[in-house]
Coordinates of C-alpha atoms in Angstrom, one line a residue:
X13 CA 0.0 0.0 0.0
X14 CA 2.8 2.4 0.9
X15 CA 4.4 1.8 -2.5
X16 CA 1.1 2.6 -4.2
X17 CA 0.8 5.9 -2.3
X18 CA 4.4 6.9 -3.2
X19 CA 3.7 6.2 -6.9
X20 CA 0.6 8.3 -6.8
X21 CA 2.5 11.2 -5.1
X22 CA 5.2 11.0 -7.8
X23 CA 2.6 11.0 -10.5
X24 CA 0.8 14.0 -9.1
X25 CA 4.0 16.0 -8.7
X26 CA 5.0 15.2 -12.3
X27 CA 1.7 16.5 -13.5
X28 CA 1.8 19.7 -11.5
X29 CA 2.1 23.0 -13.5
X30 CA 5.1 24.1 -11.6
X31 CA 7.2 21.2 -12.9
X32 CA 7.2 22.8 -16.5
X33 CA 9.9 25.1 -15.2
X34 CA 12.3 22.1 -15.3
X35 CA 12.4 22.3 -19.1
X36 CA 15.9 23.2 -20.3
X37 CA 16.6 26.6 -21.9
X38 CA 19.8 25.4 -23.7
X39 CA 18.5 26.1 -27.2
X40 CA 17.5 29.6 -26.3
X41 CA 20.8 30.3 -24.5
X42 CA 22.7 29.2 -27.7
X43 CA 20.4 31.3 -29.9
X44 CA 20.7 34.3 -27.5
X45 CA 24.5 34.3 -27.5
X46 CA 24.5 33.9 -31.2
X47 CA 22.8 37.3 -31.4
X48 CA 25.7 38.9 -29.6
X49 CA 24.2 39.0 -26.1
X50 CA 25.8 37.6 -22.9
X51 CA 24.4 34.8 -20.8
X52 CA 24.4 36.9 -17.7
X53 CA 20.9 36.5 -16.1
X54 CA 19.8 34.0 -18.7
X55 CA 17.9 31.1 -16.9
X56 CA 19.1 27.5 -17.3
X57 CA 15.5 26.2 -17.2
X58 CA 12.1 27.7 -17.8
X59 CA 10.7 30.3 -15.3
X60 CA 7.3 31.7 -14.8
X61 CA 6.4 34.4 -17.2
X62 CA 4.4 36.9 -15.1
X63 CA 7.1 39.5 -15.7
X64 CA 6.7 39.5 -19.5
X65 CA 5.2 42.7 -21.1
X66 CA 5.3 41.9 -24.8
X67 CA 5.2 38.1 -25.0
X68 CA 2.3 36.0 -23.7
X69 CA 2.7 35.3 -20.0
X70 CA 3.4 31.7 -19.1
X71 CA 6.4 29.4 -18.7
X72 CA 9.3 31.1 -20.5
X73 CA 13.1 31.2 -21.0
X74 CA 13.2 35.0 -21.3
X75 CA 13.7 37.5 -18.6
X76 CA 12.5 41.1 -18.8
X77 CA 15.9 42.2 -19.9
X78 CA 16.1 39.6 -22.6
X79 CA 12.6 40.6 -23.8
X80 CA 13.8 44.2 -24.1
X81 CA 17.0 43.2 -25.8
X82 CA 15.2 41.0 -28.4
X83 CA 12.6 43.7 -29.0
X84 CA 15.3 46.2 -29.8
X85 CA 17.0 43.6 -32.1
X86 CA 13.8 42.9 -34.0
X87 CA 13.3 46.6 -34.6
X88 CA 16.9 47.1 -35.8
X89 CA 16.7 44.1 -38.1
X90 CA 13.3 45.1 -39.6
X91 CA 14.4 48.7 -40.1
X92 CA 17.6 47.4 -41.8
X93 CA 15.4 45.3 -44.2
X94 CA 13.2 48.3 -45.0
X95 CA 16.2 50.5 -45.7
X96 CA 17.8 47.9 -47.8
X97 CA 14.6 47.5 -49.8
X98 CA 14.6 51.3 -50.3
X99 CA 18.2 51.3 -51.5
X100 CA 17.4 48.6 -54.0
X101 CA 14.5 50.6 -55.4
X102 CA 16.7 53.7 -55.4
X103 CA 19.3 51.8 -57.4
X104 CA 16.6 50.8 -59.9
X105 CA 15.5 54.4 -60.2
X106 CA 19.1 55.5 -60.6
X107 CA 19.7 53.0 -63.3
X108 CA 16.7 54.4 -65.2
X109 CA 18.1 57.9 -64.7
X110 CA 21.5 57.0 -66.0
X111 CA 20.1 55.1 -69.0
X112 CA 17.9 58.0 -70.1
X113 CA 20.5 60.7 -69.3
X114 CA 23.1 58.9 -71.4
X115 CA 20.6 58.6 -74.2
X116 CA 19.5 62.2 -74.1
X117 CA 23.0 63.7 -73.7
X118 CA 24.2 61.6 -76.6
X119 CA 21.4 62.8 -78.8
X120 CA 22.3 66.4 -77.8
X121 CA 26.0 65.8 -78.6
X122 CA 25.3 64.2 -81.9
X123 CA 23.1 67.1 -82.9
X124 CA 25.8 69.6 -81.9
X125 CA 28.5 67.6 -83.8
X126 CA 26.4 67.7 -87.0
X127 CA 26.3 71.5 -87.0
X128 CA 29.5 71.9 -89.0
X129 CA 28.4 69.4 -91.6
X130 CA 25.0 70.9 -92.1
X131 CA 25.9 74.6 -91.7
X132 CA 29.3 74.8 -93.4
X133 CA 27.7 75.5 -96.8
X134 CA 26.7 78.8 -95.3
X135 CA 30.3 79.9 -95.5
X136 CA 31.1 82.9 -93.3
X137 CA 27.6 82.8 -91.8
X138 CA 28.7 79.6 -90.1
X139 CA 32.4 80.1 -89.6
X140 CA 32.1 83.6 -88.1
X141 CA 29.2 82.5 -85.9
X142 CA 30.3 79.2 -84.4
X143 CA 30.2 80.6 -80.9
X144 CA 26.6 81.7 -81.4
X145 CA 25.6 78.2 -82.4
X146 CA 27.8 76.7 -79.6
X147 CA 26.2 79.0 -77.0
X148 CA 22.7 77.8 -78.1
X149 CA 23.6 74.1 -77.4
X150 CA 25.4 75.1 -74.2
X151 CA 22.2 76.9 -73.0
X152 CA 20.1 73.9 -73.9
X153 CA 22.4 71.6 -72.0
X154 CA 22.4 73.8 -69.0
X155 CA 18.6 74.0 -69.0
X156 CA 18.4 70.2 -69.1
X157 CA 20.8 70.0 -66.2
X158 CA 18.5 72.2 -64.1
X159 CA 19.6 75.7 -64.8
X160 CA 16.9 78.4 -64.3
X161 CA 17.1 79.5 -68.0
X162 CA 14.0 80.6 -69.7
X163 CA 14.0 78.5 -72.9
X164 CA 11.5 80.8 -74.7
X165 CA 13.8 83.8 -74.1
X166 CA 16.9 81.8 -74.9
X167 CA 15.6 80.7 -78.3
X168 CA 14.3 84.2 -79.1
X169 CA 17.6 85.8 -78.3
X170 CA 19.4 83.2 -80.5
X171 CA 17.2 84.1 -83.6
X172 CA 17.6 87.8 -82.9
X173 CA 21.4 87.5 -82.8
X174 CA 21.4 85.3 -85.9
X175 CA 19.2 87.9 -87.7
X176 CA 21.6 90.7 -86.8
X177 CA 24.6 88.8 -88.0
X178 CA 23.0 87.6 -91.2
X179 CA 21.7 91.1 -92.1
X180 CA 25.1 92.6 -91.3
X181 CA 26.9 89.9 -93.5
X182 CA 24.5 90.7 -96.4
X183 CA 25.1 94.4 -96.2
X184 CA 28.0 96.2 -98.0
X185 CA 31.1 96.6 -95.9
X186 CA 31.1 100.2 -96.8
X187 CA 27.9 100.7 -94.8
X188 CA 28.4 101.2 -91.0
X189 CA 25.6 99.5 -89.1
X190 CA 25.5 100.9 -85.5
X191 CA 24.4 98.7 -82.6
X192 CA 21.2 100.7 -82.3
X193 CA 20.4 100.0 -85.9
X194 CA 21.1 96.3 -85.5
X195 CA 18.9 96.3 -82.4
X196 CA 16.1 97.8 -84.6
X197 CA 16.7 95.1 -87.2
X198 CA 16.5 92.4 -84.5
X199 CA 13.2 93.7 -83.3
X200 CA 11.7 92.9 -86.7
X201 CA 12.0 89.2 -85.9
X202 CA 8.4 88.9 -84.7
X203 CA 6.7 91.2 -87.1
X204 CA 8.5 90.5 -90.4
X205 CA 9.3 86.8 -89.7
X206 CA 12.5 86.9 -91.7
X207 CA 13.2 83.2 -91.0
X208 CA 9.7 82.1 -92.0
X209 CA 7.9 79.7 -89.7
X210 CA 11.0 77.9 -88.6
X211 CA 11.7 79.9 -85.3
X212 CA 8.2 79.5 -84.1
X213 CA 7.8 75.9 -85.0
X214 CA 11.3 75.0 -83.8
X215 CA 10.7 76.8 -80.5
X216 CA 7.5 74.9 -79.8
X217 CA 9.1 71.5 -80.5
X218 CA 12.4 72.2 -78.7
X219 CA 10.8 73.6 -75.6
X220 CA 8.5 70.6 -75.4
X221 CA 11.3 68.2 -75.9
X222 CA 13.6 69.7 -73.3
X223 CA 10.9 70.5 -70.8
X224 CA 9.6 66.9 -70.8
X225 CA 13.1 65.4 -70.7
X226 CA 14.2 67.6 -67.8
X227 CA 10.9 66.9 -66.0
X228 CA 11.3 63.2 -66.5
X229 CA 14.8 62.9 -65.0
X230 CA 13.7 65.2 -62.2
X231 CA 10.7 62.9 -61.5
X232 CA 13.2 60.0 -61.2
X233 CA 15.3 62.0 -58.8
X234 CA 12.3 63.1 -56.6
X235 CA 11.1 59.5 -56.5
X236 CA 14.5 58.3 -55.3
X237 CA 14.6 61.0 -52.6
X238 CA 11.1 60.1 -51.4
X239 CA 12.1 56.4 -51.1
X240 CA 15.3 57.3 -49.2
X241 CA 13.6 59.6 -46.7
X242 CA 10.6 57.3 -46.1
X243 CA 12.9 54.3 -45.7
X244 CA 14.7 56.0 -42.8
X245 CA 11.5 56.6 -40.8
X246 CA 11.8 54.9 -37.4
X247 CA 9.4 52.2 -36.3
X248 CA 6.9 53.2 -33.6
X249 CA 7.1 51.7 -30.1
X250 CA 3.8 49.9 -30.7
X251 CA 5.2 48.4 -33.8
X252 CA 8.4 47.2 -32.0
X253 CA 6.3 45.4 -29.4
X254 CA 4.3 43.7 -32.2
X255 CA 7.5 42.7 -34.0
X256 CA 8.9 41.2 -30.8
X257 CA 5.8 39.2 -30.3
X258 CA 5.8 38.1 -33.9
X259 CA 9.5 37.1 -34.3
X260 CA 11.1 36.3 -30.9
X261 CA 8.3 35.4 -28.5
X262 CA 8.1 31.9 -30.1
X263 CA 11.8 31.4 -29.0
X264 CA 10.9 32.4 -25.5
X265 CA 8.1 29.9 -25.4
X266 CA 10.3 27.1 -26.8
X267 CA 8.6 27.2 -30.2
X268 CA 11.5 28.5 -32.3
X269 CA 10.8 26.2 -35.2
X270 CA 7.2 27.4 -35.5
X271 CA 6.7 30.0 -38.2
X272 CA 4.2 32.9 -37.7
X273 CA 0.8 32.5 -39.4
X274 CA 0.7 34.5 -42.7
X275 CA -2.4 36.5 -41.7
X276 CA -0.8 37.3 -38.4
X277 CA 2.4 38.5 -40.0
X278 CA 0.3 40.6 -42.5
X279 CA -1.5 42.4 -39.7
X280 CA 1.7 43.2 -37.9
X281 CA 3.5 44.5 -41.0
X282 CA 0.5 46.4 -42.3
X283 CA 0.2 48.1 -38.9
X284 CA 3.9 48.9 -38.8
X285 CA 4.0 50.3 -42.3
X286 CA 0.5 51.9 -42.3
X287 CA 1.9 55.4 -42.9
X288 CA 4.1 54.2 -45.7
X289 CA 1.1 52.5 -47.4
X290 CA -0.5 56.0 -47.6
X291 CA 2.1 56.9 -50.1
X292 CA 0.5 54.5 -52.6
X293 CA -2.1 56.7 -54.4
X294 CA 0.3 59.6 -55.1
X295 CA 3.2 57.2 -55.8
X296 CA 1.2 55.3 -58.4
X297 CA 0.0 58.6 -59.8
X298 CA 3.5 59.8 -60.2
X299 CA 4.7 56.6 -61.8
X300 CA 1.8 56.6 -64.2
X301 CA 2.5 60.2 -65.2
X302 CA 6.2 59.4 -65.7
X303 CA 5.1 56.6 -68.0
X304 CA 3.0 59.1 -69.9
X305 CA 6.0 61.4 -70.3
X306 CA 8.2 58.5 -71.4
X307 CA 5.6 57.6 -74.0
X308 CA 5.5 61.2 -75.3
X309 CA 9.2 60.9 -76.3
X310 CA 8.2 58.8 -79.2
X311 CA 5.2 60.8 -80.2
X312 CA 5.7 62.7 -83.5
X313 CA 7.8 64.7 -83.7
X314 CA 9.8 62.3 -81.6
X315 CA 12.6 63.3 -79.3
X316 CA 15.4 62.1 -81.5
X317 CA 13.9 63.9 -84.5
X318 CA 13.6 67.2 -82.7
X319 CA 17.1 67.2 -81.4
X320 CA 18.8 65.8 -84.5
X321 CA 17.0 68.3 -86.8
X322 CA 18.1 71.5 -85.0
X323 CA 21.0 72.2 -87.4
X324 CA 18.8 71.4 -90.4
X325 CA 16.1 73.8 -89.1
X326 CA 18.7 76.5 -88.6
X327 CA 20.0 76.0 -92.1
X328 CA 16.5 76.1 -93.5
X329 CA 15.8 79.3 -91.7
X330 CA 19.0 81.1 -92.9
X331 CA 18.4 80.0 -96.5
X332 CA 14.8 81.4 -96.3
X333 CA 16.2 84.7 -95.1
X334 CA 18.9 84.9 -97.8
X335 CA 16.4 84.1 -100.5
X336 CA 14.1 86.9 -99.3
X337 CA 16.8 89.3 -98.2
X338 CA 15.9 92.1 -100.7
X339 CA 12.3 92.1 -99.6
X340 CA 13.3 92.0 -95.9
X341 CA 15.9 94.8 -96.3
X342 CA 13.4 97.1 -98.0
X343 CA 10.9 96.6 -95.1
X344 CA 13.8 97.2 -92.6
X345 CA 14.6 100.4 -94.3
X346 CA 11.0 101.5 -94.0
X347 CA 11.0 100.9 -90.3
X348 CA 14.6 101.5 -89.2
X349 CA 15.7 104.0 -91.9
X350 CA 18.4 103.6 -94.6
X351 CA 21.9 103.2 -93.0
X352 CA 23.8 104.3 -96.2
X353 CA 23.4 105.1 -99.8
X354 CA 20.3 103.7 -101.5
X355 CA 20.9 100.2 -102.7
X356 CA 23.8 99.5 -100.5
X357 CA 21.8 97.2 -98.4
X358 CA 21.4 94.6 -101.1
X359 CA 22.7 91.1 -100.3
X360 CA 26.3 90.5 -101.2
X361 CA 26.3 86.8 -100.7
X362 CA 24.3 85.5 -103.6
X363 CA 26.1 82.1 -103.4
X364 CA 24.5 81.5 -100.0
X365 CA 21.0 81.8 -101.4
X366 CA 21.4 78.8 -103.6
X367 CA 19.2 76.1 -102.4
X368 CA 21.2 73.3 -104.0
X369 CA 22.3 70.8 -101.5
X370 CA 20.2 72.2 -98.7
X371 CA 18.0 69.8 -96.6
X372 CA 14.7 71.0 -95.3
X373 CA 13.2 69.8 -92.1
X374 CA 10.4 68.1 -93.9
X375 CA 13.0 66.1 -95.8
X376 CA 15.0 65.2 -92.8
X377 CA 14.5 61.7 -91.3
X378 CA 16.7 60.1 -88.6
X379 CA 18.2 56.8 -89.3
X380 CA 16.1 53.7 -88.7
X381 CA 18.6 52.7 -86.0
X382 CA 18.0 55.9 -84.1
X383 CA 14.2 55.3 -84.2
X384 CA 14.6 51.8 -83.0
X385 CA 16.9 52.9 -80.1
X386 CA 14.3 55.4 -79.0
X387 CA 11.6 52.7 -79.1
X388 CA 13.7 50.4 -77.0
X389 CA 14.5 53.2 -74.5
X390 CA 10.8 54.1 -74.1
X391 CA 9.7 50.5 -73.7
X392 CA 12.4 49.8 -71.1
X393 CA 11.5 52.9 -69.1
X394 CA 7.8 52.1 -69.1
X395 CA 8.3 48.5 -68.2
X396 CA 10.6 49.2 -65.3
X397 CA 8.4 52.0 -64.0
X398 CA 5.3 49.8 -64.1
X399 CA 7.1 47.2 -61.9
X400 CA 7.5 49.9 -59.2
X401 CA 3.9 51.0 -59.1
X402 CA 2.8 49.0 -56.0
X403 CA 6.1 49.2 -54.1
X404 CA 4.5 50.6 -50.9
X405 CA 1.7 48.1 -50.8
X406 CA 4.0 45.1 -51.6
X407 CA 6.5 46.0 -48.9
X408 CA 4.5 44.2 -46.1
X409 CA 3.9 41.3 -48.4
X410 CA 7.6 41.1 -49.2
X411 CA 8.7 41.2 -45.5
X412 CA 6.3 38.3 -44.7
X413 CA 7.1 36.3 -47.8
X414 CA 9.9 34.3 -46.1
X415 CA 8.9 34.9 -42.5
X416 CA 5.4 33.5 -42.4
X417 CA 4.2 29.9 -42.6
X418 CA 2.9 28.6 -45.9
X419 CA -0.8 28.2 -46.7
X420 CA -0.6 24.5 -45.8
X421 CA 0.6 25.2 -42.3
X422 CA -2.1 27.6 -41.1
X423 CA -3.3 25.3 -38.3
X424 CA 0.2 24.8 -37.0
X425 CA 1.7 28.3 -37.0
X426 CA 2.5 30.9 -34.3
X427 CA -0.6 33.1 -33.8
X428 CA 0.9 35.4 -31.2
X429 CA -0.2 33.2 -28.3
X430 CA 0.5 29.6 -29.2
X431 CA 0.7 27.1 -32.0
X432 CA -2.7 27.3 -33.6
X433 CA -4.7 29.0 -36.5
X434 CA -4.8 32.8 -36.6
X435 CA -8.5 33.9 -36.6
X436 CA -8.7 37.7 -36.9
X437 CA -9.2 39.1 -40.3
X438 CA -6.5 40.8 -42.3
X439 CA -6.6 44.6 -42.2
X440 CA -6.6 46.8 -45.3
X441 CA -3.8 49.1 -46.4
X442 CA -3.0 52.5 -45.0
X443 CA -3.4 54.2 -41.7
X444 CA -7.2 54.7 -41.7
X445 CA -7.7 50.9 -42.1
X446 CA -5.7 50.1 -39.0
X447 CA -8.3 51.3 -36.5
X448 CA -9.2 47.8 -35.6
X449 CA -5.8 46.2 -36.1
X450 CA -5.6 43.6 -33.3
X451 CA -1.7 43.5 -33.4
X452 CA -0.5 47.1 -33.6
X453 CA -2.1 49.9 -31.6
X454 CA -2.2 53.1 -33.8
X455 CA -3.7 56.5 -33.4
X456 CA -5.0 57.0 -36.9
X457 CA -5.5 60.8 -36.2
X458 CA -1.7 61.3 -35.9
X459 CA -0.1 60.4 -39.2
X460 CA 3.7 60.5 -39.6
X461 CA 4.6 64.1 -40.7
X462 CA 7.8 63.1 -42.6
X463 CA 5.7 60.8 -44.7
X464 CA 3.0 63.4 -45.2
X465 CA 5.6 65.8 -46.5
X466 CA 6.8 63.2 -49.0
X467 CA 3.3 62.6 -50.1
X468 CA 3.1 66.3 -50.9
X469 CA 6.4 66.1 -52.8
X470 CA 4.9 63.3 -55.0
X471 CA 1.8 65.4 -55.7
X472 CA 3.9 68.4 -56.6
X473 CA 6.1 66.4 -58.9
X474 CA 3.0 64.8 -60.7
X475 CA 1.6 68.3 -61.3
X476 CA 4.8 69.5 -62.8
X477 CA 5.1 66.5 -65.0
X478 CA 1.5 67.1 -66.3
X479 CA 2.5 70.7 -67.0
X480 CA 5.5 69.5 -68.9
X481 CA 3.2 67.2 -71.0
X482 CA 1.3 70.3 -72.0
X483 CA 4.6 72.0 -73.0
X484 CA 4.7 74.4 -70.1
X485 CA 8.1 75.3 -68.7
X486 CA 8.6 74.0 -65.1
X487 CA 10.6 75.6 -62.3
X488 CA 12.3 73.1 -60.0
X489 CA 14.0 75.5 -57.8
X490 CA 11.9 74.6 -54.7
X491 CA 11.1 71.0 -55.6
X492 CA 13.2 69.6 -52.7
X493 CA 15.7 70.8 -50.1
X494 CA 18.5 68.6 -51.3
X495 CA 17.8 67.5 -54.8
X496 CA 20.2 68.5 -57.6
X497 CA 19.9 67.8 -61.3
X498 CA 22.9 65.5 -61.3
X499 CA 21.1 62.5 -60.0
X500 CA 23.6 62.1 -57.1
X501 CA 20.7 62.2 -54.6
X502 CA 19.3 59.0 -55.9
X503 CA 21.1 56.8 -53.3
X504 CA 22.5 57.7 -49.9
X505 CA 26.0 59.0 -50.2
X506 CA 25.9 58.3 -53.9
X507 CA 26.1 54.6 -53.3
X508 CA 23.5 52.3 -54.7
X509 CA 23.7 48.5 -54.6
X510 CA 25.2 47.2 -57.8
X511 CA 23.2 44.0 -57.8
X512 CA 19.6 43.3 -57.2
X513 CA 19.5 40.7 -54.4
X514 CA 16.4 38.7 -53.7
X515 CA 13.6 40.1 -51.5
X516 CA 13.9 38.6 -48.0
X517 CA 12.5 38.8 -44.6
X518 CA 14.2 37.1 -41.7
X519 CA 13.0 33.5 -41.0
X520 CA 11.7 32.3 -37.6
X521 CA 14.4 29.8 -37.3
X522 CA 17.0 32.5 -37.9
X523 CA 19.3 30.8 -40.3
X524 CA 22.2 32.8 -41.7
X525 CA 22.0 34.5 -45.1
X526 CA 20.9 32.2 -47.8
X527 CA 20.4 32.4 -51.6
X528 CA 17.9 34.2 -53.7
X529 CA 14.3 34.4 -52.5
X530 CA 11.5 32.8 -54.2
X531 CA 9.1 35.4 -55.5
X532 CA 5.4 35.3 -54.7
X533 CA 3.6 34.2 -57.9
X534 CA 0.8 36.6 -57.2
X535 CA 3.2 39.6 -57.1
X536 CA 6.0 38.3 -59.3
X537 CA 6.8 41.4 -61.4
X538 CA 6.6 43.7 -58.4
X539 CA 8.6 41.5 -56.0
X540 CA 11.4 41.3 -58.5
X541 CA 11.8 45.0 -58.2
X542 CA 11.5 45.1 -54.4
X543 CA 14.7 43.3 -53.5
X544 CA 15.8 43.3 -49.8
X545 CA 19.3 42.3 -48.9
X546 CA 19.3 39.2 -46.8
X547 CA 19.5 40.2 -43.2
X548 CA 18.3 36.9 -41.6
X549 CA 18.6 36.5 -37.9
X550 CA 21.6 34.3 -36.9
X551 CA 21.0 31.1 -34.9

């Protein structure tokens, strides 16, 4: 009988709740030191969890200090992943910037190099005015780079100076033309239209080409700056608590191998990135507008035709004036007076009026290769931009893609309390939709002001791009505090990742860095453009 009683006592003691504390914490101790923490104060066996403030209370291997340390670690690792995703997107935007900038500046340089070939038949009208033509291209280049030049005034001044010099060259050297008289001649540019319709037509097309090109590259720069600034926004204390519960509380409960439920992870990440998701409407609007601008480059007259035909249009205009110089001179004399003896103002360069060998703009056509290159450029720009449209909505999905359990394990995943199915519904995107988020407490009446400022930057840039599509000049002086036209602001410190690593979130079992991530089939094209460097938690 005594033996039976003893056996019953042993059985009862073994079944008592307090005996769970005898479970070893060896695995957690190894994991914890692997994270760079010391073993001071780390229990050898489970302890009661009444002290826990973020993890569910119950038998645990984590002390309050360990809970705080792991919460801080989860915040740092998640912020690092978000920043790395941002740098990867900045790198993609910077690649688009460099690609288009190289293409456009090469078009500009080719057009400038062709000046001599096209205009040399003009003789002294070209050789004596090379600086005038060079200054025009220099001004256009400076405007594209962000200078506060007024293109309309720049082109008007070019034609006025060209008119003065052409008129002076066609007038007898015996006649002294004063500066005041030449100023009077130049003022006849608008009324007498000595160059025909070329200045007006060329001005419209060149302004539209350069305004849209400059606006497009500036849109890429602004987009990169928005990504950089938003990616540096710190996580809220409420988010940090939720991340701790999601990522490290399973370790404290001895469930290190159990992945978080996918819906649970979604609610945590949507709550943590609620303000970032509010960028989505204006971000997509800006991307769509940039795609429109990119498409406009191939709209007739296409970008390559406009730039390449500038020398031809100038030649056409000068020939028109020389052929009609006698009529123009007579009208100038009526308005400005006769500078010398009657008849001395007749053209003295009859050979320059010959039309033989001249090429009109209507006859000019770029090479088929040039047209194909522009088509490839526009297609590449549009395709890459479309892949970026849903970046801010896909970021929570990307972070959970390797962290959460698969669809087949939804009954055996970490739901924040234990190993079981997660029942709450998944919240929508954006701050307003987090009012009932069960995982992250948010005050939806207090949006993040840094992100609100960046939403405004996106809106301003979209409006400027729309103005550019209408051919209206755009002033970028106040577009951003620290954006230049060089593109250097695309990546922090001018450094962008050279490669595009796979998009990762850290895994619950905290393996070291592994190979490329598998894209979610539902978001394939977007995920490929949202790469995160692998910052997996170490064992």
